Amino acid sequence: MGNNSCGAHSVIYGKTVDQVKEMEVILSDSSKAYFEEISGKVLEDKISLSNLEGKIYRDVMSLSSKYYDEISNKYSKVNRRVGGYNLDLVHPNSNKINLVNIMVGSEGTLAAVTKAKLNLEPIPKFVGLAILHFKDLVESMEATVATLDEGPAAVEHIGEMIITQAKQSLGFSRNLDFLQGDPTDILVVEMNGNSQSEVKSKIEKLSQKMNRLNLSYAITKLYEPSKIAQVWAMRQAGLGLMMNIPGDEKPIPFVEDTAVSPEKLPEYVKRFDEIVRNNGTEAGYYGHASEGCLHIRPTINLKNQEGIDRMIKISDEISDLVKEFDGSLSGEHGDGIVRGVWSEKMYGPKIIDSFRDLKQAFDPETIMNPGKIFDTPKMGDNLRYGTAYKLKTIDTVLDFTQEGGFEGAIEKCIGVGACRKLNAGAMCPSYMATREEVHSTRGRANALRGVLSGALKEDLLTSKKMLKVLDLCIECKSCKSECPANVDMAKIKYEFLHNYYKKNKTPLRSKLVGSVPKLYKLIAGPQAHIFNFFNKLPITKIFNEKLIGIHKNRELPNISSYTFESWFRKRKANTSKSRGKILFFHDTHINFIHPEVGKSAVKILEAAGYEVEIADRKCCGRTMISKGLLDEAKKNVDFNTDLLYKYVEQGIKIVGVEASCMSSMQDEFPDLATDKSKAKQISENTFTVQGSSYANSR
């Protein structure tokens, strides 16, 4: 409501202002008011009030009469005009008024909304998508114009930058089977109806039109809800995917919400791209093509003055272009500061005076979100980065080269907030449980960035406060795959713990967890029953809780009376027809606790025709890595890298059952190993048992 925003389906549902009917607000003097459409005696009574609410009604009606002609002439007529205030919706000659229209899109500058009454729209019974493929940006805009005559519910553009990043994303690359060939741009056209046949008929008609006009080289038609959801997930993640580009030059949102009439899009986008390229950079494109509103983000480095100057120059030139095309500088996310700096250019001085008068009517003390929409700070002020922004560099054990250092790994978080979702995927379990920002991936990244940038005291980096921020991260790595920017908070936490323990004492529990493979090796075998007996005693559980910090209700595993290794060395291989050798990586859990799982895995692999071998390896290091004991883990990783590479260079795949061990070899080995080339090849040839069956049967 604050921004009068709208989304992919605004071509049929309109903007927020079209769907909000009534609202309760707290005015700047802390009094409460209720806005709805009123007329006649009710309106007269409101006007006669002696309080702030009465003054607002009187002043709004007065400035409507004073400025309406100017507003009618200067306001853009595009559907997506959401900049400024909605003074065009207050008619001086009307006998009714609804101040909801003024509140929506006011960006918190007039009053605070506490309640709102909204329209409800029926959910379409049947939905289908047509994915139109293109090799050219402008051609996709030409196709947009052609689609609008067919009555789509949405026409969304996804550009080359997002498509490229999606192909490289862990979370999205596996769900891109709707793409045909190698498009630079696609249009996602949604059709809905009361029956599946109606939807299919609409999509078929559109498809025939595209073929006739020779605008799209391929069309994918989707009707299955799960497949449709995958497409929308990619579109919704567009911002995060674009921001995942490495380096300091990022697609920045400073001209991202411009809107023009859809029929002008081809020429407008062509001219827009020329401005961007003439300024020595490129841009990512995506957005609501059906409404002529594209989120266009030029890549800019805002950490140096050259980049800041380039941003201001491009913004100035784009505002001229928007005005030339009778468009709106803001087509979705409001003006704020970044677009508010051009308000006088877009509207003229008289309309800015009307904005000031409106602000004065609602907020005479100027306490409600000042400096937004008009009379804003300069564009180069209040930057998140800027020339003074410097991050403290941290020496790391893990290799953060790909992320641009430890600080670069933190800066990958751009605040999208996908880690705050509650009803899909696995990210972020600690936020799902606590509903607290500090326990989200974003909250942790912001806390660390605050220290490294100097916004918070440097000694907080290795403080108990920061440990508390990171503590509930369970290192599941869901953020690495589900976050659009692929923030790897688990990796960040490993390194944080390593640095924390250099300044603070390593807890006994962390030392014991890191030493689990060594401890189990001492216990496993015929003497294991002694440990298992004492392990179950109540006094032992109380001791574990008091001394180590393991809850007394937590059952520790029983250690096996024999090891997997001892069974494997004695067993008789059962391979009549070999498909080749395979190295089975027997993890600590299999070797000392559940050797029967390893036995079953070997039997499965042999039944599949593989000749199974094991190696005299060390622990993969997962228990040490998870507790930040990276120096100890590195020793194991280097030993295993030299050992396992001998198998890999012979073409032998490495398989295992324990996913956490396999993931450490796939993810952490290349980051920890001294010989990164060998570790990378090991990573590429390591699979879980089920994964190996797929990999070797192709």
XYZ file of C-alpha atoms in Angstrom:
698
model
C 0.000 0.000 0.000
C 2.832 2.377 0.767
C 4.149 2.159 -2.790
C 0.875 1.519 -4.651
C 2.647 -1.565 -5.933
C 1.349 -4.220 -8.272
C 2.724 -7.310 -9.906
C 2.583 -9.654 -12.848
C -1.219 -9.716 -13.035
C -1.871 -5.977 -12.859
C -3.001 -6.065 -16.481
C -6.271 -7.542 -15.158
C -6.299 -6.566 -11.457
C -4.830 -3.058 -11.611
C -2.713 -1.371 -8.948
C -3.087 -1.531 -5.170
C -5.151 1.648 -5.186
C -7.732 -0.169 -7.316
C -8.198 -2.828 -4.630
C -8.113 -0.919 -1.310
C -11.494 0.447 -0.239
C -11.156 1.530 3.381
C -8.403 1.974 5.952
C -7.714 2.931 9.530
C -4.752 5.252 10.038
C -2.809 6.953 12.804
C -2.281 10.610 11.917
C 0.875 12.582 12.654
C -0.610 13.977 15.892
C -1.253 10.358 17.061
C -5.027 10.634 16.560
C -6.904 7.861 14.773
C -8.931 8.306 11.575
C -10.920 6.009 9.315
C -10.879 6.732 5.585
C -13.518 5.475 3.169
C -15.624 6.882 0.373
C -17.912 9.543 1.843
C -20.279 12.189 0.497
C -23.188 14.424 1.472
C -23.802 15.018 5.161
C -20.967 12.681 6.229
C -18.486 14.698 4.152
C -19.843 17.965 5.523
C -19.393 16.702 9.064
C -15.789 15.694 8.354
C -14.980 19.089 6.864
C -16.398 20.843 9.919
C -14.214 18.947 12.397
C -11.812 21.179 14.336
C -9.106 18.521 14.668
C -6.323 17.429 12.288
C -8.651 15.104 10.386
C -11.006 17.989 9.591
C -8.082 20.133 8.448
C -6.933 17.333 6.132
C -10.327 17.116 4.415
C -10.531 20.887 3.986
C -6.980 21.233 2.671
C -7.193 18.265 0.293
C -10.364 19.587 -1.320
C -8.845 23.063 -1.549
C -5.607 21.950 -3.206
C -7.581 19.689 -5.545
C -9.424 22.744 -6.851
C -6.196 24.739 -7.034
C -4.017 22.204 -8.853
C -6.328 19.782 -10.672
C -5.879 21.272 -14.158
C -2.103 21.184 -13.807
C -2.260 17.615 -12.505
C -4.478 16.518 -15.399
C -2.004 17.968 -17.889
C 1.255 16.803 -16.299
C 0.486 13.349 -14.863
C 1.404 10.473 -17.165
C -1.582 8.516 -18.469
C 0.144 5.113 -18.359
C -1.572 2.507 -16.175
C 1.559 2.044 -14.091
C 1.957 5.673 -12.979
C 2.568 5.183 -9.247
C 4.953 8.081 -8.602
C 3.986 11.193 -6.674
C 0.653 11.320 -4.837
C -2.657 10.156 -6.311
C -4.074 13.665 -6.462
C -5.512 12.860 -9.882
C -8.051 10.631 -8.087
C -9.490 13.552 -6.107
C -11.897 15.461 -8.379
C -12.742 19.034 -7.344
C -16.237 18.890 -8.850
C -17.167 15.557 -7.301
C -19.581 15.339 -4.377
C -17.666 12.417 -2.858
C -14.109 11.735 -1.725
C -12.066 8.772 -0.500
C -8.763 9.674 1.160
C -7.696 6.041 0.781
C -6.714 7.067 -2.757
C -4.321 9.655 -1.326
C -2.901 7.310 1.304
C -2.105 4.482 -1.107
C 1.295 5.222 -2.613
C 2.169 7.906 -0.064
C 5.158 5.894 1.199
C 4.508 6.594 4.875
C 4.892 10.350 4.396
C 1.311 11.231 5.432
C 0.097 8.769 8.077
C 0.584 5.206 9.342
C -1.853 2.535 8.136
C -3.050 0.125 10.835
C -5.948 -1.621 9.082
C -7.263 -1.877 5.538
C -10.291 -3.332 3.798
C -9.483 -4.900 0.434
C -11.362 -6.254 -2.529
C -11.272 -10.003 -3.084
C -10.893 -11.397 -6.582
C -11.860 -14.935 -7.665
C -8.923 -17.260 -8.225
C -8.779 -18.505 -11.835
C -9.974 -22.093 -12.121
C -7.511 -23.084 -14.836
C -4.156 -21.603 -15.796
C -1.624 -22.262 -18.530
C 1.650 -20.732 -19.669
C 3.175 -20.106 -23.065
C 6.940 -19.540 -22.841
C 8.015 -17.544 -25.899
C 11.724 -17.764 -26.795
C 13.826 -15.040 -28.446
C 17.373 -14.320 -29.531
C 16.911 -10.558 -29.284
C 15.654 -8.182 -26.573
C 13.828 -5.757 -28.862
C 12.145 -8.627 -30.701
C 10.728 -9.841 -27.383
C 9.261 -6.367 -26.846
C 7.655 -6.478 -30.308
C 6.113 -9.814 -29.393
C 4.779 -8.298 -26.158
C 2.670 -5.853 -28.133
C 1.321 -8.724 -30.239
C 0.335 -10.795 -27.186
C -1.843 -8.126 -25.590
C -4.667 -8.521 -28.122
C -5.086 -12.142 -26.961
C -6.231 -11.219 -23.436
C -3.364 -12.533 -21.300
C -3.508 -12.521 -17.508
C 0.213 -11.717 -17.438
C 3.111 -11.164 -19.825
C 6.417 -11.280 -17.966
C 9.816 -10.679 -19.520
C 12.929 -12.531 -18.321
C 16.219 -11.370 -19.805
C 19.605 -12.838 -20.595
C 21.301 -11.945 -17.308
C 18.713 -13.841 -15.253
C 18.636 -16.828 -17.609
C 22.440 -17.108 -17.470
C 22.511 -16.935 -13.675
C 19.630 -19.411 -13.348
C 21.592 -21.952 -15.387
C 24.479 -21.602 -12.923
C 22.290 -21.685 -9.794
C 22.103 -24.843 -7.684
C 18.469 -24.175 -6.895
C 17.210 -23.289 -10.373
C 19.398 -25.103 -12.913
C 17.591 -28.401 -12.309
C 14.193 -26.851 -13.124
C 14.885 -25.205 -16.483
C 13.590 -27.936 -18.767
C 11.002 -25.482 -20.108
C 13.787 -23.654 -21.965
C 14.377 -24.646 -25.575
C 17.762 -23.921 -27.085
C 19.699 -20.954 -25.762
C 17.390 -17.912 -25.620
C 18.605 -14.475 -24.592
C 15.075 -13.444 -23.620
C 11.786 -15.163 -22.887
C 8.220 -13.988 -22.372
C 6.068 -15.853 -19.864
C 2.496 -15.440 -21.074
C -0.218 -16.623 -18.689
C -3.727 -17.435 -19.856
C -6.559 -18.408 -17.533
C -10.156 -19.507 -17.925
C -13.053 -21.541 -16.605
C -11.906 -24.764 -18.277
C -8.704 -26.413 -19.394
C -9.955 -26.441 -22.969
C -10.538 -22.676 -22.848
C -6.987 -22.071 -21.623
C -5.488 -24.403 -24.225
C -7.513 -22.700 -26.946
C -6.142 -19.289 -25.930
C -2.563 -20.542 -25.853
C -2.949 -22.293 -29.194
C -4.326 -19.108 -30.744
C -1.386 -17.136 -29.349
C 1.055 -19.751 -30.615
C -0.371 -19.564 -34.118
C -0.105 -15.780 -34.051
C 3.557 -15.883 -32.990
C 4.329 -18.385 -35.750
C 2.516 -16.248 -38.296
C 4.441 -13.135 -37.255
C 7.701 -15.123 -36.989
C 8.492 -13.490 -33.648
C 9.382 -16.433 -31.385
C 11.737 -19.240 -32.418
C 10.183 -21.705 -29.927
C 7.145 -21.920 -27.656
C 6.824 -24.117 -24.568
C 3.258 -24.783 -23.394
C 2.719 -25.681 -19.741
C -0.477 -26.733 -17.957
C 0.815 -28.773 -15.010
C 0.758 -26.665 -11.787
C 4.155 -27.919 -10.579
C 5.811 -26.995 -13.883
C 4.106 -23.603 -13.920
C 5.338 -22.993 -10.368
C 8.942 -23.618 -11.458
C 8.697 -20.895 -14.097
C 7.222 -18.375 -11.677
C 9.861 -19.254 -9.078
C 12.589 -18.323 -11.551
C 10.825 -15.074 -12.431
C 10.304 -14.133 -8.785
C 13.971 -14.803 -8.046
C 15.085 -12.494 -10.853
C 16.531 -9.817 -8.599
C 18.554 -12.224 -6.487
C 19.803 -14.130 -9.515
C 21.071 -10.966 -11.184
C 22.779 -9.788 -8.011
C 24.664 -13.092 -7.864
C 27.090 -11.785 -10.484
C 30.565 -11.802 -8.852
C 32.554 -8.617 -8.320
C 31.744 -5.080 -7.200
C 29.821 -4.173 -10.356
C 26.218 -5.136 -9.616
C 22.883 -4.550 -11.365
C 21.704 -1.578 -9.297
C 18.036 -0.519 -8.853
C 18.034 3.188 -9.669
C 16.086 3.282 -12.967
C 14.416 -0.084 -12.545
C 10.715 0.808 -12.446
C 10.116 3.038 -15.433
C 6.860 2.449 -17.288
C 5.646 3.454 -20.745
C 2.673 2.437 -22.850
C 3.297 -1.177 -23.944
C 3.048 -0.319 -27.648
C 6.075 1.976 -27.184
C 8.218 -0.720 -25.552
C 10.273 -1.800 -28.605
C 11.569 1.697 -29.372
C 11.801 2.650 -25.707
C 13.898 -0.385 -24.754
C 16.147 0.158 -27.761
C 16.793 3.755 -26.710
C 17.206 2.750 -23.059
C 19.843 0.175 -23.951
C 21.695 2.728 -26.077
C 21.916 5.090 -23.097
C 23.254 2.315 -20.876
C 25.865 1.190 -23.399
C 26.908 4.754 -24.242
C 27.749 5.096 -20.563
C 30.080 2.123 -20.709
C 28.049 -0.572 -19.012
C 25.273 -3.124 -19.548
C 21.940 -3.863 -17.913
C 19.790 -6.753 -16.784
C 16.194 -6.769 -18.015
C 13.081 -8.345 -16.559
C 9.631 -7.246 -15.518
C 5.990 -6.698 -16.330
C 6.024 -6.351 -20.097
C 2.217 -6.455 -20.323
C 2.073 -3.079 -18.562
C 5.182 -1.549 -20.116
C 6.999 -1.687 -16.765
C 10.431 -3.294 -16.896
C 12.908 -3.698 -14.067
C 16.056 -2.582 -15.872
C 19.222 -2.609 -13.786
C 22.489 -1.201 -15.173
C 25.606 -2.761 -13.650
C 27.402 -0.171 -11.529
C 30.189 -0.213 -8.942
C 28.922 2.090 -6.201
C 32.120 1.754 -4.189
C 33.965 4.348 -6.279
C 33.180 7.883 -7.443
C 33.279 6.918 -11.116
C 30.459 4.450 -10.567
C 28.405 6.920 -8.537
C 28.812 9.584 -11.237
C 27.811 7.042 -13.884
C 24.679 6.141 -11.939
C 23.611 9.788 -11.664
C 24.301 10.468 -15.353
C 22.352 7.413 -16.533
C 19.482 8.293 -14.213
C 19.361 11.849 -15.556
C 19.317 10.645 -19.170
C 16.711 7.951 -18.477
C 14.412 10.456 -16.758
C 14.595 12.567 -19.938
C 13.771 9.474 -22.008
C 10.786 8.573 -19.820
C 9.453 12.103 -20.118
C 9.873 12.014 -23.896
C 7.820 8.797 -24.036
C 5.145 10.245 -21.696
C 5.914 7.501 -19.204
C 6.299 7.227 -15.459
C 9.664 7.154 -13.736
C 8.076 4.925 -11.102
C 5.875 2.101 -12.317
C 5.832 -0.083 -9.218
C 8.000 0.646 -6.200
C 7.314 4.316 -5.595
C 9.651 7.317 -5.662
C 11.470 7.305 -2.335
C 14.780 9.096 -2.781
C 16.205 7.454 -5.874
C 13.346 8.581 -8.131
C 12.169 11.446 -5.952
C 15.250 13.454 -6.951
C 13.709 13.828 -10.427
C 10.157 14.638 -9.298
C 10.338 18.315 -10.222
C 11.692 17.450 -13.676
C 8.881 14.951 -14.221
C 5.982 17.008 -12.825
C 7.043 20.660 -12.828
C 7.265 23.159 -9.944
C 3.510 23.702 -9.531
C 2.783 20.048 -8.866
C 5.694 19.860 -6.439
C 4.029 22.764 -4.628
C 0.853 20.659 -4.449
C 2.893 17.815 -2.924
C 4.250 20.202 -0.289
C 0.754 21.481 0.472
C -0.554 17.921 0.837
C 2.322 16.978 3.120
C 1.674 20.091 5.224
C -2.023 19.210 5.517
C -1.333 15.720 6.872
C 1.971 16.292 8.625
C 2.494 19.912 9.691
C 5.504 18.981 11.873
C 7.198 16.981 9.047
C 7.748 13.888 11.159
C 6.315 11.237 8.809
C 9.124 9.784 6.663
C 10.495 13.157 5.485
C 12.678 13.562 2.407
C 10.799 11.074 0.233
C 8.936 11.645 -3.071
C 9.998 15.331 -3.221
C 12.616 17.574 -1.575
C 14.827 14.515 -1.247
C 18.543 14.239 -0.435
C 20.888 14.155 -3.405
C 21.086 10.905 -5.336
C 24.689 10.226 -4.324
C 23.934 10.595 -0.614
C 22.724 7.862 1.746
C 24.303 5.040 -0.257
C 24.684 1.610 1.274
C 28.193 1.540 -0.132
C 29.825 4.722 -1.460
C 33.465 5.815 -1.590
C 33.907 5.669 2.190
C 32.640 2.084 2.395
C 35.409 -0.363 3.166
C 35.133 -3.884 4.518
C 37.751 -5.272 6.854
C 39.594 -8.156 5.196
C 39.681 -11.428 7.121
C 42.409 -14.041 6.694
C 40.678 -17.355 6.076
C 41.478 -21.046 6.055
C 38.686 -21.833 3.606
C 39.135 -20.565 0.063
C 36.750 -17.659 -0.591
C 38.337 -16.641 -3.905
C 35.199 -17.351 -5.907
C 33.137 -15.158 -3.571
C 35.658 -12.310 -3.555
C 36.896 -13.082 -0.055
C 35.074 -13.651 3.224
C 33.634 -10.158 2.982
C 32.430 -10.870 -0.572
C 30.610 -13.967 0.651
C 28.736 -11.785 3.132
C 28.009 -9.093 0.548
C 26.275 -11.665 -1.650
C 23.254 -11.107 0.585
C 21.309 -8.222 -0.954
C 18.330 -8.361 1.365
C 15.775 -10.146 -0.833
C 14.470 -11.947 2.254
C 13.753 -15.339 0.685
C 15.224 -16.759 3.903
C 12.113 -15.510 5.722
C 9.714 -17.800 3.863
C 7.661 -20.157 5.995
C 5.767 -22.541 3.746
C 8.156 -23.826 1.081
C 11.605 -25.362 0.853
C 14.086 -25.790 3.697
C 15.595 -22.292 4.031
C 15.912 -21.051 6.742
C 15.030 -23.541 9.526
C 16.186 -21.312 12.384
C 14.030 -18.443 11.108
C 11.060 -20.767 10.606
C 11.380 -21.849 14.236
C 12.012 -18.446 15.839
C 10.439 -15.957 13.368
C 13.251 -13.581 14.356
C 15.220 -11.637 11.738
C 18.493 -12.148 13.579
C 18.157 -15.902 13.030
C 17.663 -15.615 9.267
C 20.412 -15.798 6.663
C 19.879 -12.101 5.952
C 20.056 -11.157 9.629
C 23.346 -12.986 10.084
C 24.856 -11.461 6.943
C 23.831 -7.955 8.011
C 25.315 -8.428 11.484
C 28.645 -9.565 10.049
C 28.639 -6.817 7.405
C 27.958 -4.246 10.128
C 31.147 -5.225 11.927
C 33.347 -5.580 8.849
C 32.189 -2.208 7.476
C 32.867 -0.380 10.732
C 29.214 0.375 11.426
C 29.550 -1.819 14.524
C 32.538 -2.189 16.839
C 35.288 -4.425 15.457
C 35.584 -6.510 18.619
C 32.000 -7.718 18.100
C 33.278 -10.006 15.337
C 34.652 -12.480 17.865
C 32.187 -11.676 20.640
C 29.615 -13.854 22.369
C 26.931 -11.590 20.879
C 28.013 -12.517 17.357
C 28.302 -16.175 18.353
C 24.672 -15.993 19.458
C 23.721 -14.577 16.042
C 25.390 -17.493 14.244
C 24.690 -20.198 16.820
C 21.275 -21.382 15.591
C 22.482 -21.773 12.002
C 22.376 -25.561 11.630
C 24.697 -25.498 8.592
C 22.127 -27.223 6.377
C 23.252 -25.254 3.290
C 19.662 -24.697 2.171
C 20.564 -21.050 1.633
C 23.263 -22.054 -0.830
C 20.655 -23.646 -3.096
C 17.420 -21.786 -2.268
C 18.682 -18.227 -1.806
C 18.544 -16.495 -5.221
C 21.966 -15.001 -4.458
C 23.322 -18.396 -3.277
C 24.541 -17.071 0.068
C 26.402 -19.939 1.781
C 25.907 -19.146 5.462
C 27.212 -22.568 6.515
C 30.595 -21.809 4.952
C 30.591 -18.353 6.516
C 29.828 -19.890 9.911
C 32.686 -22.410 9.630
C 35.135 -19.553 9.125
C 33.507 -17.410 11.800
C 33.853 -20.207 14.365
C 37.495 -20.723 13.391
C 38.241 -17.034 14.026
C 36.107 -16.990 17.162
C 38.033 -19.892 18.711
C 41.338 -18.170 17.989
C 40.213 -15.394 20.353
C 38.111 -17.474 22.740
C 38.481 -20.889 24.336
C 37.213 -23.788 22.241
C 34.375 -25.483 24.175
C 34.883 -29.069 25.310
C 31.797 -30.144 23.370
C 33.209 -28.760 20.115
C 36.511 -30.531 20.735
C 34.715 -33.809 21.440
C 32.477 -33.527 18.370
C 35.522 -32.826 16.222
C 37.267 -35.855 17.733
C 34.341 -38.269 17.308
C 36.097 -40.411 14.633
C 39.142 -40.889 16.890
C 37.013 -41.621 19.969
C 34.847 -44.156 18.147
C 37.937 -45.900 16.834
C 39.148 -46.425 20.414
C 35.769 -47.730 21.577
C 34.577 -49.875 18.642
C 35.083 -53.620 18.754
C 34.567 -56.277 21.456
C 34.906 -53.674 24.225
C 32.075 -51.517 22.836
C 29.470 -53.135 25.100
C 31.155 -51.553 28.134
C 30.749 -48.059 26.669
C 27.190 -48.816 25.617
C 26.297 -49.961 29.142
C 27.613 -46.824 30.831
C 26.181 -44.685 28.042
C 22.625 -45.608 29.103
C 23.048 -44.884 32.804
C 21.133 -41.827 34.119
C 24.247 -40.615 35.917
C 26.165 -40.630 32.628
C 23.466 -38.563 30.948
C 23.516 -36.025 33.763
C 27.313 -35.915 33.533
C 27.132 -35.326 29.765
C 24.690 -32.464 30.254
C 26.625 -30.728 33.017
C 30.145 -31.163 31.665
C 29.754 -31.380 27.894
C 26.441 -29.668 27.205
C 24.602 -32.633 25.683
C 21.004 -32.701 26.916
C 20.213 -35.590 29.248
C 17.295 -36.659 27.044
C 19.569 -36.978 24.033
C 20.393 -40.623 23.307
C 23.978 -41.112 22.197
C 24.452 -43.904 19.646
C 25.607 -47.384 20.566
C 29.011 -48.330 19.207
C 29.193 -51.529 17.156
C 31.023 -54.608 18.395
C 32.689 -54.877 14.988
C 33.686 -52.333 12.353
C 32.668 -52.139 8.732
C 36.347 -52.270 7.790
C 36.865 -55.598 9.590
C 33.826 -57.080 7.827
C 34.933 -55.799 4.429
C 38.476 -57.171 4.717
C 37.166 -60.666 5.578
C 34.217 -60.854 3.186
C 34.205 -62.652 -0.114
C 33.490 -60.383 -3.063
C 30.317 -61.220 -4.963
C 30.847 -59.844 -8.453
C 30.352 -62.189 -11.352
C 30.241 -59.556 -14.086
C 32.141 -56.343 -13.428
C 31.062 -52.940 -14.752
C 34.317 -51.561 -13.409
C 35.820 -50.626 -10.079
C 34.229 -48.235 -7.607
C 35.676 -46.827 -4.377
C 33.289 -46.980 -1.429
C 34.016 -44.207 1.089
C 33.023 -45.697 4.437
C 32.204 -42.869 6.804
C 32.575 -42.836 10.587
C 28.903 -43.630 11.172
C 28.993 -46.719 8.973
C 32.356 -47.899 10.202
C 31.668 -47.729 13.941
C 27.897 -47.466 14.555
C 25.881 -49.026 11.736
C 28.205 -51.271 9.704
C 25.118 -53.135 8.433
C 24.247 -50.043 6.348
C 27.653 -50.205 4.702
C 27.262 -53.940 4.131
C 23.936 -53.346 2.384
C 25.441 -50.603 0.226
C 28.288 -52.872 -0.859
C 25.850 -55.663 -1.702
C 23.775 -53.253 -3.809
C 26.834 -52.007 -5.681
C 28.097 -55.548 -6.288
C 24.651 -56.654 -7.433
C 24.776 -53.764 -9.903
C 28.007 -55.220 -11.265
C 30.639 -53.035 -9.601
C 33.922 -54.240 -8.132
C 33.950 -52.469 -4.756
C 37.123 -51.292 -3.041
C 37.750 -49.298 0.131
C 40.761 -47.158 1.032
C 42.644 -46.570 4.259
C 41.239 -43.044 4.406
C 40.863 -40.607 7.271
C 37.618 -38.963 8.383
C 36.321 -36.570 5.729
C 36.571 -33.759 8.286
C 32.870 -32.966 8.528
C 32.757 -33.116 12.345
C 35.713 -30.721 12.547
C 34.481 -28.385 9.818
C 31.062 -28.020 11.414
C 32.671 -26.841 14.653
C 35.129 -24.467 12.984
C 38.161 -26.675 13.688
C 39.489 -25.928 10.229
C 43.216 -26.451 10.848
C 42.540 -30.004 12.020
C 40.097 -30.608 9.174
C 42.618 -29.379 6.612
C 45.110 -32.062 7.676
C 42.526 -34.785 7.030
C 41.451 -33.195 3.747
C 45.025 -32.996 2.451
C 45.674 -36.633 3.418
C 42.462 -37.802 1.749
C 43.044 -35.656 -1.327
C 46.405 -37.282 -2.034
C 44.950 -40.741 -1.361
C 41.662 -40.464 -3.259
C 43.144 -38.728 -6.281
C 45.063 -41.924 -7.081
C 41.695 -43.605 -7.672
C 40.131 -40.705 -9.549
C 43.003 -40.468 -12.023
C 42.350 -44.141 -12.865
C 38.740 -43.265 -13.689
C 37.334 -44.819 -10.505
C 34.295 -43.068 -9.010
C 33.976 -42.465 -5.265
C 30.630 -43.267 -3.648
C 29.287 -43.234 -0.122
C 26.086 -43.406 1.877
C 26.391 -40.516 4.330
C 25.261 -37.354 2.517
C 27.091 -34.993 4.880
C 30.394 -36.771 4.208
C 29.852 -36.782 0.473
C 28.935 -33.093 0.545
C 32.117 -32.270 2.457
C 34.112 -33.936 -0.317
C 32.084 -32.127 -2.967
C 31.931 -28.704 -1.306
C 34.628 -28.343 1.340
C 37.526 -30.339 -0.139
C 38.155 -27.764 -2.923
C 37.974 -24.961 -0.329
C 40.320 -26.605 2.197
C 42.804 -28.700 0.224
C 46.303 -27.455 -0.489
C 46.160 -29.082 -3.940
C 42.927 -27.568 -5.214
C 43.210 -29.111 -8.663
C 43.177 -32.636 -7.234
C 40.415 -31.745 -4.774
C 38.254 -30.342 -7.558
C 38.557 -33.561 -9.550
C 37.672 -35.579 -6.449
C 34.649 -33.328 -5.932
C 33.474 -33.906 -9.502
C 33.780 -37.682 -9.146
C 32.117 -38.144 -5.749
C 28.501 -39.321 -5.443
C 26.074 -40.848 -3.005
C 25.219 -44.484 -3.755
C 21.967 -43.507 -5.452
C 23.768 -40.765 -7.375
C 26.484 -43.152 -8.527
C 23.924 -45.562 -9.955
C 22.628 -42.753 -12.144
C 26.055 -41.411 -13.071
C 27.442 -44.764 -14.169
C 24.420 -46.013 -16.086
C 24.288 -43.179 -18.600
